[in-house]
Coordinates of C-alpha atoms in Angstrom, one line a residue:
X175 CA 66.1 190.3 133.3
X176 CA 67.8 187.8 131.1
X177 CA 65.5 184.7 129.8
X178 CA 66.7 181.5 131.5
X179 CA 67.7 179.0 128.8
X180 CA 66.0 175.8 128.3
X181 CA 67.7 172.7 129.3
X182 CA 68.0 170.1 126.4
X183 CA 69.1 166.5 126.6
X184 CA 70.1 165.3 122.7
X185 CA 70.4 161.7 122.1
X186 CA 71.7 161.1 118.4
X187 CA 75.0 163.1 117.7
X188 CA 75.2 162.5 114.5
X189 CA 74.5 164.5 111.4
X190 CA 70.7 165.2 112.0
X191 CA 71.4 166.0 116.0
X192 CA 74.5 168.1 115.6
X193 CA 72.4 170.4 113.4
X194 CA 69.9 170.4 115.8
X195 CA 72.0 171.3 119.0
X196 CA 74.0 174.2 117.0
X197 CA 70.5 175.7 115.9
X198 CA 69.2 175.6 119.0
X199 CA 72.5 176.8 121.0
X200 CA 72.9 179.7 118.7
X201 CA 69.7 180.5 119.0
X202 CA 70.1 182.0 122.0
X203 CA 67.3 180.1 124.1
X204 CA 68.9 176.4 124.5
X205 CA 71.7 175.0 127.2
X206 CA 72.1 171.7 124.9
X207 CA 73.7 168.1 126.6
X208 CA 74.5 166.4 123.9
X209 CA 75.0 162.4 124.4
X210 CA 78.0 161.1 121.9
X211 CA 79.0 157.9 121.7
X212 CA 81.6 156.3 118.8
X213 CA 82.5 160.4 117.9
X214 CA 82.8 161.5 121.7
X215 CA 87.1 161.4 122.0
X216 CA 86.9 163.3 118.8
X217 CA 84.6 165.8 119.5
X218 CA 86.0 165.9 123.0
X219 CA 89.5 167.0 121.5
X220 CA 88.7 168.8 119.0
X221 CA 85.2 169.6 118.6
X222 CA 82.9 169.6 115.7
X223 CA 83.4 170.7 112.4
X224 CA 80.4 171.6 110.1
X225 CA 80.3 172.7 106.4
X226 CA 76.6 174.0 106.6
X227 CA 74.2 175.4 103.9
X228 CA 72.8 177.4 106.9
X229 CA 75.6 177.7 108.9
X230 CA 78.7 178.1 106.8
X231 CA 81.9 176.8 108.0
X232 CA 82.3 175.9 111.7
X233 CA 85.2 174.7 113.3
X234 CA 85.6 173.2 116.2
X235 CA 82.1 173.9 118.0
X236 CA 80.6 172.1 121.0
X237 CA 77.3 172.1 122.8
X238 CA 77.3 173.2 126.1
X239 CA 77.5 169.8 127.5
X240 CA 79.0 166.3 126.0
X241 CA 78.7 163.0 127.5
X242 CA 78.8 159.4 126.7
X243 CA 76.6 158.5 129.3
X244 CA 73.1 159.5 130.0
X245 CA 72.7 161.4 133.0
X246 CA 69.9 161.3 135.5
X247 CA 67.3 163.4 136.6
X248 CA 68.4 163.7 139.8
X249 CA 72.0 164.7 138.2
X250 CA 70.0 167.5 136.1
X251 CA 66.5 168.8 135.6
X252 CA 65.9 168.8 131.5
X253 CA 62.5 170.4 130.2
X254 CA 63.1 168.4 126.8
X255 CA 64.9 165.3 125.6
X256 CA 64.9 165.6 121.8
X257 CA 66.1 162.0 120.2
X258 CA 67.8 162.2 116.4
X259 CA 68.8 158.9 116.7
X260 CA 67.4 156.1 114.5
X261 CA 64.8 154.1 115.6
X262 CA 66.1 150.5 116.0
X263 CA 63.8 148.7 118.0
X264 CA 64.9 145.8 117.4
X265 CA 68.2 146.1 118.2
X266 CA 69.3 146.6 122.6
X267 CA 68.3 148.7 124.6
X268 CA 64.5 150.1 123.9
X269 CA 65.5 153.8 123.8
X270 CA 62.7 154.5 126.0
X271 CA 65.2 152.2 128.6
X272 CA 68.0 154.4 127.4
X273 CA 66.4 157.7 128.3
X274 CA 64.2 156.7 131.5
X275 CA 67.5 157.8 133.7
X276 CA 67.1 161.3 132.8
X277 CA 62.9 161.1 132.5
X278 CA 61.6 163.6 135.4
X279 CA 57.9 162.8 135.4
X280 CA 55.4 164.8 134.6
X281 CA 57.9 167.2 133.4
X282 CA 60.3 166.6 130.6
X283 CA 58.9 166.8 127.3
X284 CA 60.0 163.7 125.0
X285 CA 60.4 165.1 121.0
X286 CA 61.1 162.4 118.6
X287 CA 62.7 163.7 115.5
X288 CA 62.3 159.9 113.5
X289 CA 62.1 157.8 110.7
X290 CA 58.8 155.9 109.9
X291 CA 55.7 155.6 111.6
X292 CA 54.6 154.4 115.2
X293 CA 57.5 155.1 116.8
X294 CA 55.6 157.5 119.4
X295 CA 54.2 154.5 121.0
X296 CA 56.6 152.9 123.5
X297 CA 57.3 156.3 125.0
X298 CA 54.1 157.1 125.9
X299 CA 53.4 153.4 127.0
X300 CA 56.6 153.6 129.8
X301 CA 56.4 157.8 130.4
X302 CA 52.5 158.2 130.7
X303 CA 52.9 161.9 132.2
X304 CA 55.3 163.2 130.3
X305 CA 54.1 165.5 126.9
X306 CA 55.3 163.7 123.8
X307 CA 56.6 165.7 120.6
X308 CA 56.1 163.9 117.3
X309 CA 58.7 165.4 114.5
X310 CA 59.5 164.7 111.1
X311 CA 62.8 166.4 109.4
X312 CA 63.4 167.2 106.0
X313 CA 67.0 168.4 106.7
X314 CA 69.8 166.9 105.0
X315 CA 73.0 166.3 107.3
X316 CA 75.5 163.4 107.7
X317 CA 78.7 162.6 109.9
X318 CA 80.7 161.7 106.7
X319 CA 83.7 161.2 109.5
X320 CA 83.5 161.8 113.7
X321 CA 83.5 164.9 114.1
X322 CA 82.7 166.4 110.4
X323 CA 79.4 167.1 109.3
X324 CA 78.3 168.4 106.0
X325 CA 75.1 169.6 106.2
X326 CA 73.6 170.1 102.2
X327 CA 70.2 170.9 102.7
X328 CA 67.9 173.7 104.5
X329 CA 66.7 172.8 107.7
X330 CA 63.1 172.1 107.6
X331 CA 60.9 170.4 111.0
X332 CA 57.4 170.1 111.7
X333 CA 56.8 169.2 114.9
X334 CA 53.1 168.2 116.6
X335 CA 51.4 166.4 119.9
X336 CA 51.4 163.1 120.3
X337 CA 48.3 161.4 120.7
X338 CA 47.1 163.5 117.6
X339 CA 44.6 165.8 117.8
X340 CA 40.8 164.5 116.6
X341 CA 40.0 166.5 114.2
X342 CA 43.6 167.1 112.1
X343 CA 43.6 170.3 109.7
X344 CA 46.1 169.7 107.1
X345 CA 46.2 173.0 106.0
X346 CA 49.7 173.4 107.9
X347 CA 50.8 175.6 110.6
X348 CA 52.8 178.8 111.6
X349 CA 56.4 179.0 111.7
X350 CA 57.7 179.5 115.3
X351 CA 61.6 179.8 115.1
X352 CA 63.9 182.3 117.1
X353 CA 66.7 181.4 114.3
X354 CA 66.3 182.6 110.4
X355 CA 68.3 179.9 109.3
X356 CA 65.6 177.1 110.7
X357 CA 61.9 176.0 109.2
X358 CA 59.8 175.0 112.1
X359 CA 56.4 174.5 112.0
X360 CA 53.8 173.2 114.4
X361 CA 51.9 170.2 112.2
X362 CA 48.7 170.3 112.6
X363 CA 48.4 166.4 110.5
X364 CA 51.7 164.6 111.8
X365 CA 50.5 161.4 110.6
X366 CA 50.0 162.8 106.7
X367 CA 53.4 164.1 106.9
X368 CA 54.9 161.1 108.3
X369 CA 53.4 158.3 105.6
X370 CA 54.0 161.2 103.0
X371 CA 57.8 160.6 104.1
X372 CA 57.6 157.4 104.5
X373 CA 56.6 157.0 100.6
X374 CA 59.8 157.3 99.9
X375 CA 61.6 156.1 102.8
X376 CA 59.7 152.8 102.9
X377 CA 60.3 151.9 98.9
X378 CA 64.4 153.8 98.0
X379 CA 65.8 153.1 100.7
X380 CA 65.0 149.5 101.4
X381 CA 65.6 148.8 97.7
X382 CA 68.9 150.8 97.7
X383 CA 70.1 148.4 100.6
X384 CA 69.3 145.3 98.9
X385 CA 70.7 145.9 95.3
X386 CA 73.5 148.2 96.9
X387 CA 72.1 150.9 94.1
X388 CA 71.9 154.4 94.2
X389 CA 68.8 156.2 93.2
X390 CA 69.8 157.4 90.1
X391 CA 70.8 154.3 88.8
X392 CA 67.7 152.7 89.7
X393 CA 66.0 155.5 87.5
X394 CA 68.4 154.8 84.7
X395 CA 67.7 151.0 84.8
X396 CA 63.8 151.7 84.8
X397 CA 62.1 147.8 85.8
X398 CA 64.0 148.7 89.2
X399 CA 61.2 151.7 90.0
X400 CA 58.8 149.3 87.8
X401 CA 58.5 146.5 89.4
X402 CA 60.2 147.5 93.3
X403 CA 59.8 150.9 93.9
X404 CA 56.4 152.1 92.9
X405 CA 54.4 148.5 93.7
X406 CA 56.0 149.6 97.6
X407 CA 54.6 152.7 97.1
X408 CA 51.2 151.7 96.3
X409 CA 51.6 149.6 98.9
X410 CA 51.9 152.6 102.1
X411 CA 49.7 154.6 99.9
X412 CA 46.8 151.7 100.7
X413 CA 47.8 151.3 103.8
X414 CA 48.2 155.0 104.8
X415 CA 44.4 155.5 103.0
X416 CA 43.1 152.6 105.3
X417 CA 43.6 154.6 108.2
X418 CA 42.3 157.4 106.8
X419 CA 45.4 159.6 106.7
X420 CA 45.0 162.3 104.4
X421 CA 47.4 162.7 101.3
X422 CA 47.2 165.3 98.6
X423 CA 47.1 164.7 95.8
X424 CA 46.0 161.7 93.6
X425 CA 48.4 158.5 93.9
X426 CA 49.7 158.4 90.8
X427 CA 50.9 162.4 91.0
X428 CA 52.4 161.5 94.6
X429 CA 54.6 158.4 93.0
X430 CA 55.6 160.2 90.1
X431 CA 56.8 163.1 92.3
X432 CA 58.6 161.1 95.3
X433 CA 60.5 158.8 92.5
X434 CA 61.8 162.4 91.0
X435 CA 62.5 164.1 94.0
X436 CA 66.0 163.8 94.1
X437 CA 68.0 165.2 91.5
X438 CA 69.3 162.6 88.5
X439 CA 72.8 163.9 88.4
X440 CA 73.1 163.5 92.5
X441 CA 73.3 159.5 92.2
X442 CA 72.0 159.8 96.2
X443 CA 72.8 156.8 98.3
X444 CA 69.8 156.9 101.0
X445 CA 70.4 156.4 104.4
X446 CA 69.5 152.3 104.4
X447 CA 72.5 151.7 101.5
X448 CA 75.0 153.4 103.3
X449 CA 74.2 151.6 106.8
X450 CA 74.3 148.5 105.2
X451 CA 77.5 149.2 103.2
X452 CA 78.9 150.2 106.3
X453 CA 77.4 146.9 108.4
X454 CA 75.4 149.8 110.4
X455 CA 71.9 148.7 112.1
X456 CA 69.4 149.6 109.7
X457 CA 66.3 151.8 110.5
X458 CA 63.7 148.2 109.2
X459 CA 60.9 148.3 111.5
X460 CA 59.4 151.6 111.7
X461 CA 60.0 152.4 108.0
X462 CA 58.9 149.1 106.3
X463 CA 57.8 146.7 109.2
X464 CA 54.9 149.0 110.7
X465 CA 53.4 149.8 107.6
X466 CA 53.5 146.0 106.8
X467 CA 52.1 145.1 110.1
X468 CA 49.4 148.4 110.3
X469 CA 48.6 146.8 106.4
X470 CA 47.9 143.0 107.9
X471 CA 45.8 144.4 110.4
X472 CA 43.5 146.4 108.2
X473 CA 43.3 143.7 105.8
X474 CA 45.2 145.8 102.9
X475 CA 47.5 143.5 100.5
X476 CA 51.0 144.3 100.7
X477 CA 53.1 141.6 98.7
X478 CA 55.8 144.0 98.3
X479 CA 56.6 145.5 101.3
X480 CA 56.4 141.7 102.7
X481 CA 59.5 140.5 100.4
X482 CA 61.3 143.5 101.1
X483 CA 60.8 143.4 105.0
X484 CA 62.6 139.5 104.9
X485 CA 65.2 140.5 103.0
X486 CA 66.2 143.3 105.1
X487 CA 65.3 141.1 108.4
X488 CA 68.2 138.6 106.7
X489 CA 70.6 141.3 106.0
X490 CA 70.0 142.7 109.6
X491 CA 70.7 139.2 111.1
X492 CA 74.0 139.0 109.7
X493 CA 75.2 142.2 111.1
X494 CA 73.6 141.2 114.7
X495 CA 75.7 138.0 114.4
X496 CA 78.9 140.4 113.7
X497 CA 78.1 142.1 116.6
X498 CA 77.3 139.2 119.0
X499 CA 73.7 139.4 119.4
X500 CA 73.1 136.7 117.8
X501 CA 74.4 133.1 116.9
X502 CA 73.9 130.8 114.0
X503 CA 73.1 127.5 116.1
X504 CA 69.8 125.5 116.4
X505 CA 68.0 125.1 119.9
X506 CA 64.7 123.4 120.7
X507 CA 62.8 126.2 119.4
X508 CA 64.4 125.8 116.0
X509 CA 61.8 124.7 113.5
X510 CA 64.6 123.3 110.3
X511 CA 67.1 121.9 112.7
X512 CA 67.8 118.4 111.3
X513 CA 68.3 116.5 108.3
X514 CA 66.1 115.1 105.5
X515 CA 67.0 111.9 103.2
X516 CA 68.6 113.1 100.4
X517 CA 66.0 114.7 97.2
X518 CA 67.2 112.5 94.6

């Protein structure tokens, strides 16, 4: 008697998620719905492409499902919901909102494959009952065009429960996979691996944004990683250490490796330039404004990571204003409406 497949609701069809839904769909074990939004008539048409370290070349390959609407639970019983998009709280709607059509309580497991830290929270304030899935990928894969993806790097997960267990052992986990191509591991210390990631997430790719500068150029012109990149750092390090989260290693031989992690010839863009080259929503809270907030609350210095955080809350505003979320007019709230006599 054949195994019935798993029914999987993907939000984030972009380079991360399409990945995803062909690992799992050729896997065997996976009926994937996969919700697409500015890449949906193209994919529609003509399906996805993919040039794939893993995967080879595919051409014009669908999930089982493609919508650009969320459908409801009522519409379809899903046992997971697995969201690869990026975490933009502060930009409509909450993505708990987004999902909650599709949410059967009690049931559907909710696996967040994210950037940065805290971003488990909201889901399990609005879906109580319903098991929550922390992830963090190391997979390298972008939409360079709808439709194309170029996927450069091995897939890598580690996936774990959210709360977190008690007593975390951070001496890893076994690899459960059905697919050779994929590393997934069950994380037994989410939290390490998370502010391990977000060591470099939370100093490159902020800095890359704000100078426009790829990483290797910010190696080449050294007093960028001198005085930016490795003060933010120290700066999640402290924080991260403050809430006891276990990092190997001793600070300085973490820094040293995250600044050389990518190679020098590569001059990589990270994700934050390219969004803000492209006047994309940036990923800002999670990555730099949780560690800045987690670092006020436990009393931890983060000078840094505060400069950084209004920059990119600036730069953010402007592209909210291109998109009408926001406009540049005083109301009663305004606190520098008005004019002063003149400063000379």
């Amino acid at each position: 008697m054949s195994q019935s497949k798993l029914k999987i609701l993907l939000i984030g069809s972009g380079g991360i998620g399409t990945i995803t839904a062909y690992a799992l769909e050729t896997g065997g074990l996976a009926e994937v719905t996969a919700i697409l939004r500015s890449n949906f008539a193209v994919v529609e048409k003509n399906g996805f492409t993919i040039d794939s370290v893993d995967h080879g070349y595919v051409q014009g390959w669908r999930p089982s499902h493609i919508r650009n609407t969320i459908p409801t639970a009522q519409e379809k019983k899903f046992d997971y919901i697995i969201l690869t998009t990026k975490s933009i709280p502060d930009i409509p709607p909450p993505l708990p909102d987004l999902i909650a059509p599709a949410i059967l309580p009690s049931h559907t497991a909710i696996i967040l494959i994210q950037n940065g830290v805290n971003v488990e929270h909201p889901f399990q304030e609005q879906f109580p009952t319903n098991p929550i899935i922390s992830g963090v990928s190391f997979t390298s894969a972008t939409e360079v065009e709808l439709g194309l993806i170029r996927h450069d790097d091995h897939d890598r997960v580690r996936l774990g429960p959210f709360p977190y267990p008690r007593n975390q052992d951070s001496g890893g986990g076994d690899t459960n996979t059905n697919n050779s191509t994929i590393d997934v591991q069950f994380d037994t210390d989410v939290p390490a691996t998370r502010w391990r990631k977000l060591i470099y997430n939370a100093s490159f790719n902020p800095v890359s944004a704000i100078l426009r500068m790829d990483v290797t150029r910010m190696r080449v012109y050294e007093h960028v990683i001198d005085e930016l990149v490795k003060p933010a750092m120290r700066e999640v390090i402290a924080v991260a250490r403050a809430l006891d989260v276990k990092l190997d290693g001793d600070e300085e031989g973490v820094i040293e490796q995250a600044v050389r992690c990518d190679p020098p010839e590569a001059f990589f863009r990270p994700s934050m330039c390219q969004d803000v080259e492209k006047g994309n929503y940036m990923e800002i809270e999670n990555i730099v404004g949780e560690p800045l907030r987690e670092g006020g609350r436990l009393g931890v210095s983060t000078p840094t990571l505060k400069t950084i955080y209004a920059i990119l809350k600036g730069l953010q505003v402007k592209v909210k204003e291109e998109g009408g979320l926001v406009e540049p007019r005083f109301d009663e709230r305004s606190r520098y409406a008005g004019k002063s006599e003149s400063m000379a």
